[in-house]
Short mmCIF file of C-alpha atoms and ligand atoms in Angstrom, two decimals:
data_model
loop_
_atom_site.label_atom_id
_atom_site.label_comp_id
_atom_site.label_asym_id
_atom_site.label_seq_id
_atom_site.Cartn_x
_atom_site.Cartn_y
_atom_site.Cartn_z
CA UNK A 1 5.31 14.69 31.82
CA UNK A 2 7.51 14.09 34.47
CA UNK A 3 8.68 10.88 36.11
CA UNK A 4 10.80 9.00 38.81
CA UNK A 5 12.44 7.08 37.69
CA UNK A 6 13.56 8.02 34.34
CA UNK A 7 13.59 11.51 32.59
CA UNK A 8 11.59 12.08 29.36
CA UNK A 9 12.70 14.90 27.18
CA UNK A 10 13.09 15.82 23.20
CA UNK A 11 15.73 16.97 21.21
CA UNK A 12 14.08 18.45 18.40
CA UNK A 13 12.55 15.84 16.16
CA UNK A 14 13.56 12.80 18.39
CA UNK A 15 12.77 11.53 21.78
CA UNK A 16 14.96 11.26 24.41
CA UNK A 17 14.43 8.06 27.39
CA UNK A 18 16.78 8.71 30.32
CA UNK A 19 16.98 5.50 33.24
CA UNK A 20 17.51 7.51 36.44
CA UNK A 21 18.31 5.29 39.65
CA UNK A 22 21.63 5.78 39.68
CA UNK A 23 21.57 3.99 43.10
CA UNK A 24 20.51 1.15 41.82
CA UNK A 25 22.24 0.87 38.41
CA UNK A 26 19.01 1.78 36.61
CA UNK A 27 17.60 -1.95 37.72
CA UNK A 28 14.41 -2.24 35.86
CA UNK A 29 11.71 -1.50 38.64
CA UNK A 30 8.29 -2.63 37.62
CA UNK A 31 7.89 1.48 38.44
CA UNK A 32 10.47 2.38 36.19
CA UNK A 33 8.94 -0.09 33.43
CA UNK A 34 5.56 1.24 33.56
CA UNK A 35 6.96 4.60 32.94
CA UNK A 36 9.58 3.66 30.28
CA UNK A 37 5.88 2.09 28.14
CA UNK A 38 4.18 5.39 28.92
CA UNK A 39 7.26 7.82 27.66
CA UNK A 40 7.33 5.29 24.58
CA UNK A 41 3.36 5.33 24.06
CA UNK A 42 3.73 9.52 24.11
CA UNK A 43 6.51 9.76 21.35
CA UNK A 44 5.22 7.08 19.40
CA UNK A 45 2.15 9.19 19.02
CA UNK A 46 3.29 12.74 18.77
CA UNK A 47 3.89 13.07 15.03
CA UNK A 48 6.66 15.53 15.58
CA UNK A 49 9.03 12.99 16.55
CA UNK A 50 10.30 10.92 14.53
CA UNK A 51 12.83 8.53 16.54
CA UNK A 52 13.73 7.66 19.81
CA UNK A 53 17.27 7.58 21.95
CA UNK A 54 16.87 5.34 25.18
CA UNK A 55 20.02 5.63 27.41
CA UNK A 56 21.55 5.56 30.91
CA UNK A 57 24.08 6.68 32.56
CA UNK A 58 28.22 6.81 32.17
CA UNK A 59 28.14 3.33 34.55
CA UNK A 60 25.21 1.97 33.19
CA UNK A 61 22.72 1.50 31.01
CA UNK A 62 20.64 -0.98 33.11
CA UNK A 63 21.86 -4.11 35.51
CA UNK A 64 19.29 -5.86 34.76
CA UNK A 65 15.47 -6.21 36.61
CA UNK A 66 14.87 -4.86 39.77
CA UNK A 67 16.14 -8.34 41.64
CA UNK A 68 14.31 -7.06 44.94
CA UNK A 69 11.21 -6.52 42.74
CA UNK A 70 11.46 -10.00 41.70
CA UNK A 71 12.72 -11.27 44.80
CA UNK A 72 9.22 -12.41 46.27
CA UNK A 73 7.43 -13.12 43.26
CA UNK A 74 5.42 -16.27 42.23
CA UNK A 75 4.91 -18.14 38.93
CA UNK A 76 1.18 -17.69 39.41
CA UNK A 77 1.74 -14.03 39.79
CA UNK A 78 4.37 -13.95 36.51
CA UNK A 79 2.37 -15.74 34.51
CA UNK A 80 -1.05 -13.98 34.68
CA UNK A 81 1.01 -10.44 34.28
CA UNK A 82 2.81 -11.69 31.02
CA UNK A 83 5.62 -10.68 32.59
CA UNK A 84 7.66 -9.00 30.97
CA UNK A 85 5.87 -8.66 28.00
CA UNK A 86 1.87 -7.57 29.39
CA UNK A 87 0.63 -4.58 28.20
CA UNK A 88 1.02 -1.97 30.97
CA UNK A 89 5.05 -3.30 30.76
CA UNK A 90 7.44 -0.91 28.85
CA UNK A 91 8.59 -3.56 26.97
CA UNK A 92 5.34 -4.06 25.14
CA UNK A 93 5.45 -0.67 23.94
CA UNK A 94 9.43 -1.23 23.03
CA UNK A 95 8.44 -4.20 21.13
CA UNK A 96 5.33 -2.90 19.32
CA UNK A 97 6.17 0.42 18.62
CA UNK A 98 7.12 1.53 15.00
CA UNK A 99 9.50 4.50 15.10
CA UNK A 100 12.98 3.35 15.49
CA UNK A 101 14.14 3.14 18.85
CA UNK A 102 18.30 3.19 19.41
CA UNK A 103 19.43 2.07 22.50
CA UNK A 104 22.82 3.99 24.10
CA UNK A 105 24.55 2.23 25.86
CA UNK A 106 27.90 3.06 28.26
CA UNK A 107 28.55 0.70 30.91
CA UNK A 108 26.80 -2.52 32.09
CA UNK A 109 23.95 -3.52 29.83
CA UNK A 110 23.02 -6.77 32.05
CA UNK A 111 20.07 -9.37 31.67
CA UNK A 112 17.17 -7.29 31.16
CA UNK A 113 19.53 -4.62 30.53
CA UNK A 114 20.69 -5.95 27.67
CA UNK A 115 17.56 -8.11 27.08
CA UNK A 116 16.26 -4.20 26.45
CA UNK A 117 18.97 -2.83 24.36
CA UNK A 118 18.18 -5.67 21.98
CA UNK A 119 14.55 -5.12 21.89
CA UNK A 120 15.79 -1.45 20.46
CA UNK A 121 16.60 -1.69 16.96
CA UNK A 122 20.31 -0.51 16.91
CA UNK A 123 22.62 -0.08 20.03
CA UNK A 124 25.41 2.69 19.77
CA UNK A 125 27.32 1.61 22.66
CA UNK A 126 30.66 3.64 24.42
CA UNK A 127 33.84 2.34 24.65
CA UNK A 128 32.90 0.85 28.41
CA UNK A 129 30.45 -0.90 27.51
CA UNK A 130 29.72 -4.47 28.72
CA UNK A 131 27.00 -7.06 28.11
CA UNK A 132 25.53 -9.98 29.63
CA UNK A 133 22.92 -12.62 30.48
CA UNK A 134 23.93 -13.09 34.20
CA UNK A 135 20.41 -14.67 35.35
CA UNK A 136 21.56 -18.41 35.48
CA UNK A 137 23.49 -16.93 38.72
CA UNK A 138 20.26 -15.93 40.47
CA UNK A 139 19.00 -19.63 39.76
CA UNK A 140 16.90 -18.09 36.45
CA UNK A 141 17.10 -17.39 33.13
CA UNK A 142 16.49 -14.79 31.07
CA UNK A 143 12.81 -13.90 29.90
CA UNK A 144 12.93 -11.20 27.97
CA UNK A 145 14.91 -11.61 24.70
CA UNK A 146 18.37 -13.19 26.40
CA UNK A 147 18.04 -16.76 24.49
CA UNK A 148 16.52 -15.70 21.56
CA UNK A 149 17.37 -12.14 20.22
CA UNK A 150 20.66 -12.73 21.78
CA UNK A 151 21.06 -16.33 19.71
CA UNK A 152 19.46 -14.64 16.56
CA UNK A 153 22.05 -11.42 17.16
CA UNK A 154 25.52 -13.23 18.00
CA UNK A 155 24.77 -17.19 16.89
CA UNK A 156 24.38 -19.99 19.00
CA UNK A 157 28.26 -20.37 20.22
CA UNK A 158 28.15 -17.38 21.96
CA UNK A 159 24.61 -16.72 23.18
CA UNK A 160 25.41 -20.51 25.36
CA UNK A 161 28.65 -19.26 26.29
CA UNK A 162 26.97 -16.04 28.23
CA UNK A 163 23.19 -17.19 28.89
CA UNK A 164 25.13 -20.48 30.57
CA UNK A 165 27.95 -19.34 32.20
CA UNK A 166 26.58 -15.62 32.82
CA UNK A 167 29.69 -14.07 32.01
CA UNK A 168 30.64 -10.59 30.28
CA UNK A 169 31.41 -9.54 27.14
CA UNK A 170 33.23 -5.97 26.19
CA UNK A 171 31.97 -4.20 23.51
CA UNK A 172 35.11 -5.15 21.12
CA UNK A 173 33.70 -8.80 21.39
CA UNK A 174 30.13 -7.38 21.27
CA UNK A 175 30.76 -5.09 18.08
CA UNK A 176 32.67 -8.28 16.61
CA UNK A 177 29.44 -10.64 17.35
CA UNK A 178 27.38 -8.12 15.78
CA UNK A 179 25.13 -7.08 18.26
CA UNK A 180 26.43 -2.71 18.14
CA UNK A 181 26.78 -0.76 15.33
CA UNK A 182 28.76 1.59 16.53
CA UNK A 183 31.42 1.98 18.99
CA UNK A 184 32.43 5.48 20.25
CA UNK A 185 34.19 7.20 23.18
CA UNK A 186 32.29 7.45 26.50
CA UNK A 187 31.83 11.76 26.39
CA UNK A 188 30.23 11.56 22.55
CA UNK A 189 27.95 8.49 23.48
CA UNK A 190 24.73 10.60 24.02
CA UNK A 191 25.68 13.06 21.11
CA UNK A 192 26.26 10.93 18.49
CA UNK A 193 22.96 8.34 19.20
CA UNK A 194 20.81 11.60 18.92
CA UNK A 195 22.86 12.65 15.56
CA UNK A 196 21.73 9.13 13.97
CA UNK A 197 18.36 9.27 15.62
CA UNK A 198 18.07 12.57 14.08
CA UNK A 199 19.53 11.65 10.49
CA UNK A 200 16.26 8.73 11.04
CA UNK A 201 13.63 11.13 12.03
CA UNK A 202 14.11 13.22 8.65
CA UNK A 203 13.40 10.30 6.32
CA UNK A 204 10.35 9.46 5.21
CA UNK A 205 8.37 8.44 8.26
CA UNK A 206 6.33 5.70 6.13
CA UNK A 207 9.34 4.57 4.65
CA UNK A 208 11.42 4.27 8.00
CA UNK A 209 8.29 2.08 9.04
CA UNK A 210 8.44 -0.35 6.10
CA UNK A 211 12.24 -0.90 6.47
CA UNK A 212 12.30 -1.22 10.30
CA UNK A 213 8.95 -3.82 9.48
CA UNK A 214 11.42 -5.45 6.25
CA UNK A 215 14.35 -5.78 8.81
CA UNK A 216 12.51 -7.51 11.70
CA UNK A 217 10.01 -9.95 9.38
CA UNK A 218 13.40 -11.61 8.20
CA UNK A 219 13.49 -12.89 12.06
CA UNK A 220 10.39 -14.57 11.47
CA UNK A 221 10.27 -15.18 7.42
CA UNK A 222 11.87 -17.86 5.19
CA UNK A 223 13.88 -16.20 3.02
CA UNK A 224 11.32 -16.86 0.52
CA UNK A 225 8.46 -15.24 2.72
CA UNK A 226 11.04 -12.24 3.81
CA UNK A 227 11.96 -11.25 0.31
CA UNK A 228 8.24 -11.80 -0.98
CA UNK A 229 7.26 -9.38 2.05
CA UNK A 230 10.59 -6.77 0.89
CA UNK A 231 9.35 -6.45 -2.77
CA UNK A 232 6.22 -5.72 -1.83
CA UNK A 233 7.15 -3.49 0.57
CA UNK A 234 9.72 -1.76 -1.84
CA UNK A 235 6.72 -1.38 -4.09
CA UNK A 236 4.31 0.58 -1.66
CA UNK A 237 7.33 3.20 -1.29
CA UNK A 238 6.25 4.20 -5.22
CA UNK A 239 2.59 4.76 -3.77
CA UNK A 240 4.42 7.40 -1.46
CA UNK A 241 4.60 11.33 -2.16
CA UNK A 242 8.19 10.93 -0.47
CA UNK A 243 9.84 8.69 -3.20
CA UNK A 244 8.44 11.03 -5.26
CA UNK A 245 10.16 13.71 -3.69
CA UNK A 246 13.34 11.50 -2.93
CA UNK A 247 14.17 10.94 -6.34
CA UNK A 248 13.24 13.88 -7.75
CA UNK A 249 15.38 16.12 -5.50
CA UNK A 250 18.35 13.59 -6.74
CA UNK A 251 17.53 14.37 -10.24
CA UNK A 252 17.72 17.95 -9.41
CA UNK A 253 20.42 18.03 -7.01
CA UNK A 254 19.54 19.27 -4.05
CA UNK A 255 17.96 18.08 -0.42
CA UNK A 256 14.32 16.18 -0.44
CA UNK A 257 11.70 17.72 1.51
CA UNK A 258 9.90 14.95 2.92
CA UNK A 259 6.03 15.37 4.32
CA UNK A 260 5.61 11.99 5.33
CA UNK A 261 3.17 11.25 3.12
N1 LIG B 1 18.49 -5.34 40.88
C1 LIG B 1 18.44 -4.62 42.00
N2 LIG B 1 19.47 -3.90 42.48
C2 LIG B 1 20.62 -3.93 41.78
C3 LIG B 1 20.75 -4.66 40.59
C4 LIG B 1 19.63 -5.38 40.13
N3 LIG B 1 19.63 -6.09 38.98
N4 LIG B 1 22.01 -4.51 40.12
C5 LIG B 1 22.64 -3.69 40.98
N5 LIG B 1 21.80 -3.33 41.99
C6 LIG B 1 22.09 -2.47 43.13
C7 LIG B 1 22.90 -3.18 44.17
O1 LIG B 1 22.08 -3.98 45.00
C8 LIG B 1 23.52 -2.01 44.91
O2 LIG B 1 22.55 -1.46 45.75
P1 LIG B 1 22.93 -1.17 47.33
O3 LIG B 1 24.03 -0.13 47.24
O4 LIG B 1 21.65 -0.64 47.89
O5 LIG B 1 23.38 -2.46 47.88
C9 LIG B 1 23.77 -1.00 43.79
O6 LIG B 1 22.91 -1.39 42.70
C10 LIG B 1 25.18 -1.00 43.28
O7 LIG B 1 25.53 -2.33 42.94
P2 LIG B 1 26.86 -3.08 43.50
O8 LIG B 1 27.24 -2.53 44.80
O9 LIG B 1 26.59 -4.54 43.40
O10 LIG B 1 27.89 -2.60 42.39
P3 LIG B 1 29.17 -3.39 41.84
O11 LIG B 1 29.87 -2.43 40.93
O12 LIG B 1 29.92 -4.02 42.95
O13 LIG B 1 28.56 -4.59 40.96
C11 LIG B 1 27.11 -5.59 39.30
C12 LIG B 1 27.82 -4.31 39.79
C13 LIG B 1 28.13 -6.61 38.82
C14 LIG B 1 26.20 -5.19 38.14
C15 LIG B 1 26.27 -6.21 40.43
O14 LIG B 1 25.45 -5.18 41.01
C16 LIG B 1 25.34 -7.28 39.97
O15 LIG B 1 25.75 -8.41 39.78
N6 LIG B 1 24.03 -6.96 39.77
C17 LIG B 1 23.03 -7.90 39.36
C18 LIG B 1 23.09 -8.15 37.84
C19 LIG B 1 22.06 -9.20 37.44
O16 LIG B 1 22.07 -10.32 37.93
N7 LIG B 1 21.12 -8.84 36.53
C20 LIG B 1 20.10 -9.72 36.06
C21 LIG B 1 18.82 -9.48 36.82
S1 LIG B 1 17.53 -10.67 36.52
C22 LIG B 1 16.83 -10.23 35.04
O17 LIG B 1 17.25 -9.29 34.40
C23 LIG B 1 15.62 -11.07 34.61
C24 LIG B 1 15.13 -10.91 33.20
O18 LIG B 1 15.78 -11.26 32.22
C25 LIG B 1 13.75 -10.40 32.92
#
């Protein structure tokens, strides 16, 4: 399928989410976000891939939503659409979908542009990389993730430093606060997101589901309630033909074959 305003692609077991308007920074359109859901919906549901990459360009990732989008609207308007989250949106898809989704980021990752790369569930980001919650500039705030995955991600100290005074952080301070795994040079951004996406994709699919479900119920849970859910979890893993497989080929050293079953 071919799109506008991103590009859509695989690379052999996992999916590959391009933002293309270069022009504008890859600003979130309400275009480009109703084609980022339907490129999620399709690899979510094609059973040969197994994870996704969702990237953007050397200078950025995403500056945020489409401001002239946004420009004219109405709270009436907002609120009826669920914006952001409604259901033709891509970040309902991003937030519902169950195969890991890594987010690649070089350059500016800013206000929904960062409110995205949180929604994925790991960023890999380049070496010029920046983040930020710039909205209180425009006179708004953010509304899709900024207080809250941001607070949950880096603590309150520094989620009120940048959601109040909208300013940048590199991705030293944003590897320090926790919020990317991984930092790496600008050229081997792309490369090595698709090398973990790809190490993802050939584990058990049920079990990558479970742990990626484990993971995000502890932002929700007690600790009780989390670890309750995690043991129960852990034991529906020894219903699966893959732990089977897992810890047999251990036993026997050599690689598991799994069927995702
Ligand atoms: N929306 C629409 N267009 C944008 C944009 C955005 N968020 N960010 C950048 N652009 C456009 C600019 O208007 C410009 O287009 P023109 O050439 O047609 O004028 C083009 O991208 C290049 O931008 P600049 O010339 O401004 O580039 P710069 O390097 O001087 O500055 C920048 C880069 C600091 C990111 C600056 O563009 C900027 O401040 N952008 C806005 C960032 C922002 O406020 N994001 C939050 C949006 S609101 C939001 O996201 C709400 C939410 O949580 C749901």
């Amino acid at each position: 399928m071919t799109y506008e305003n991103i590009l859509a692609e695989t690379r052999g077991k996992v999916g590959l989410v391009t933002l293309n308007r270069p022009k504008a920074l890859n600003a979130l359109s309400l275009a480009m976000m109703r084609e980022i859901g339907k490129a999620l919906d399709a690899f979510e549901q094609d059973d040969a891939i197994g994870a996704v990459v969702m990237t953007g360009s050397d200078r950025a990732f995403a500056a945020g939503a489409d401001i002239r989008d946004l420009q004219e609207k109405e709270f009436m308007h907002l609120f009826l659409a669920d914006f952001p989250h409604g259901p033709t949106e891509g970040w309902h898809s991003l937030n519902t979908m169950r195969k890991p989704v890594i987010a690649a980021v070089a350059g500016l990752a800013l206000g929904g542009g960062c409110e995205m790369a949180m929604a994925c569930d790991m960023i890999i980001a380049a070496e010029n990389a920046r983040f930020g919650q710039p909205e209180i500039k425009l006179g708004t705030m953010p509304g899709a993730g900024g207080t809250q995955r941001l607070t949950r991600t880096i603590g309150k100290a520094k989620a009120m430093d940048l959601c109040l005074t909208g300013r940048m952080m590199d991705v030293q301070e944003a590897e320090r606060s926790g919020l990317v795994s991984r930092i790496v040079p600008v050229a081997e951004l792309l490369d090595e997101a698709l090398k973990v996406a790809d190490t993802i994709a050939n584990m058990s699919r049920p079990v990558v589901y479970l742990v990626k479900e484990a993971v995000n119920v502890s932002f929700s849970s007690t600790l009780q309630e989390g670890l309750r859910f995690e043991s129960r979890a852990f034991h529906s893993t020894f219903a699966t033909e893959d732990r089977r497989e897992g810890m047999a080929a251990f036993v026997e050293k050599r690689e598991p074959q799994f069927k995702h079953r």
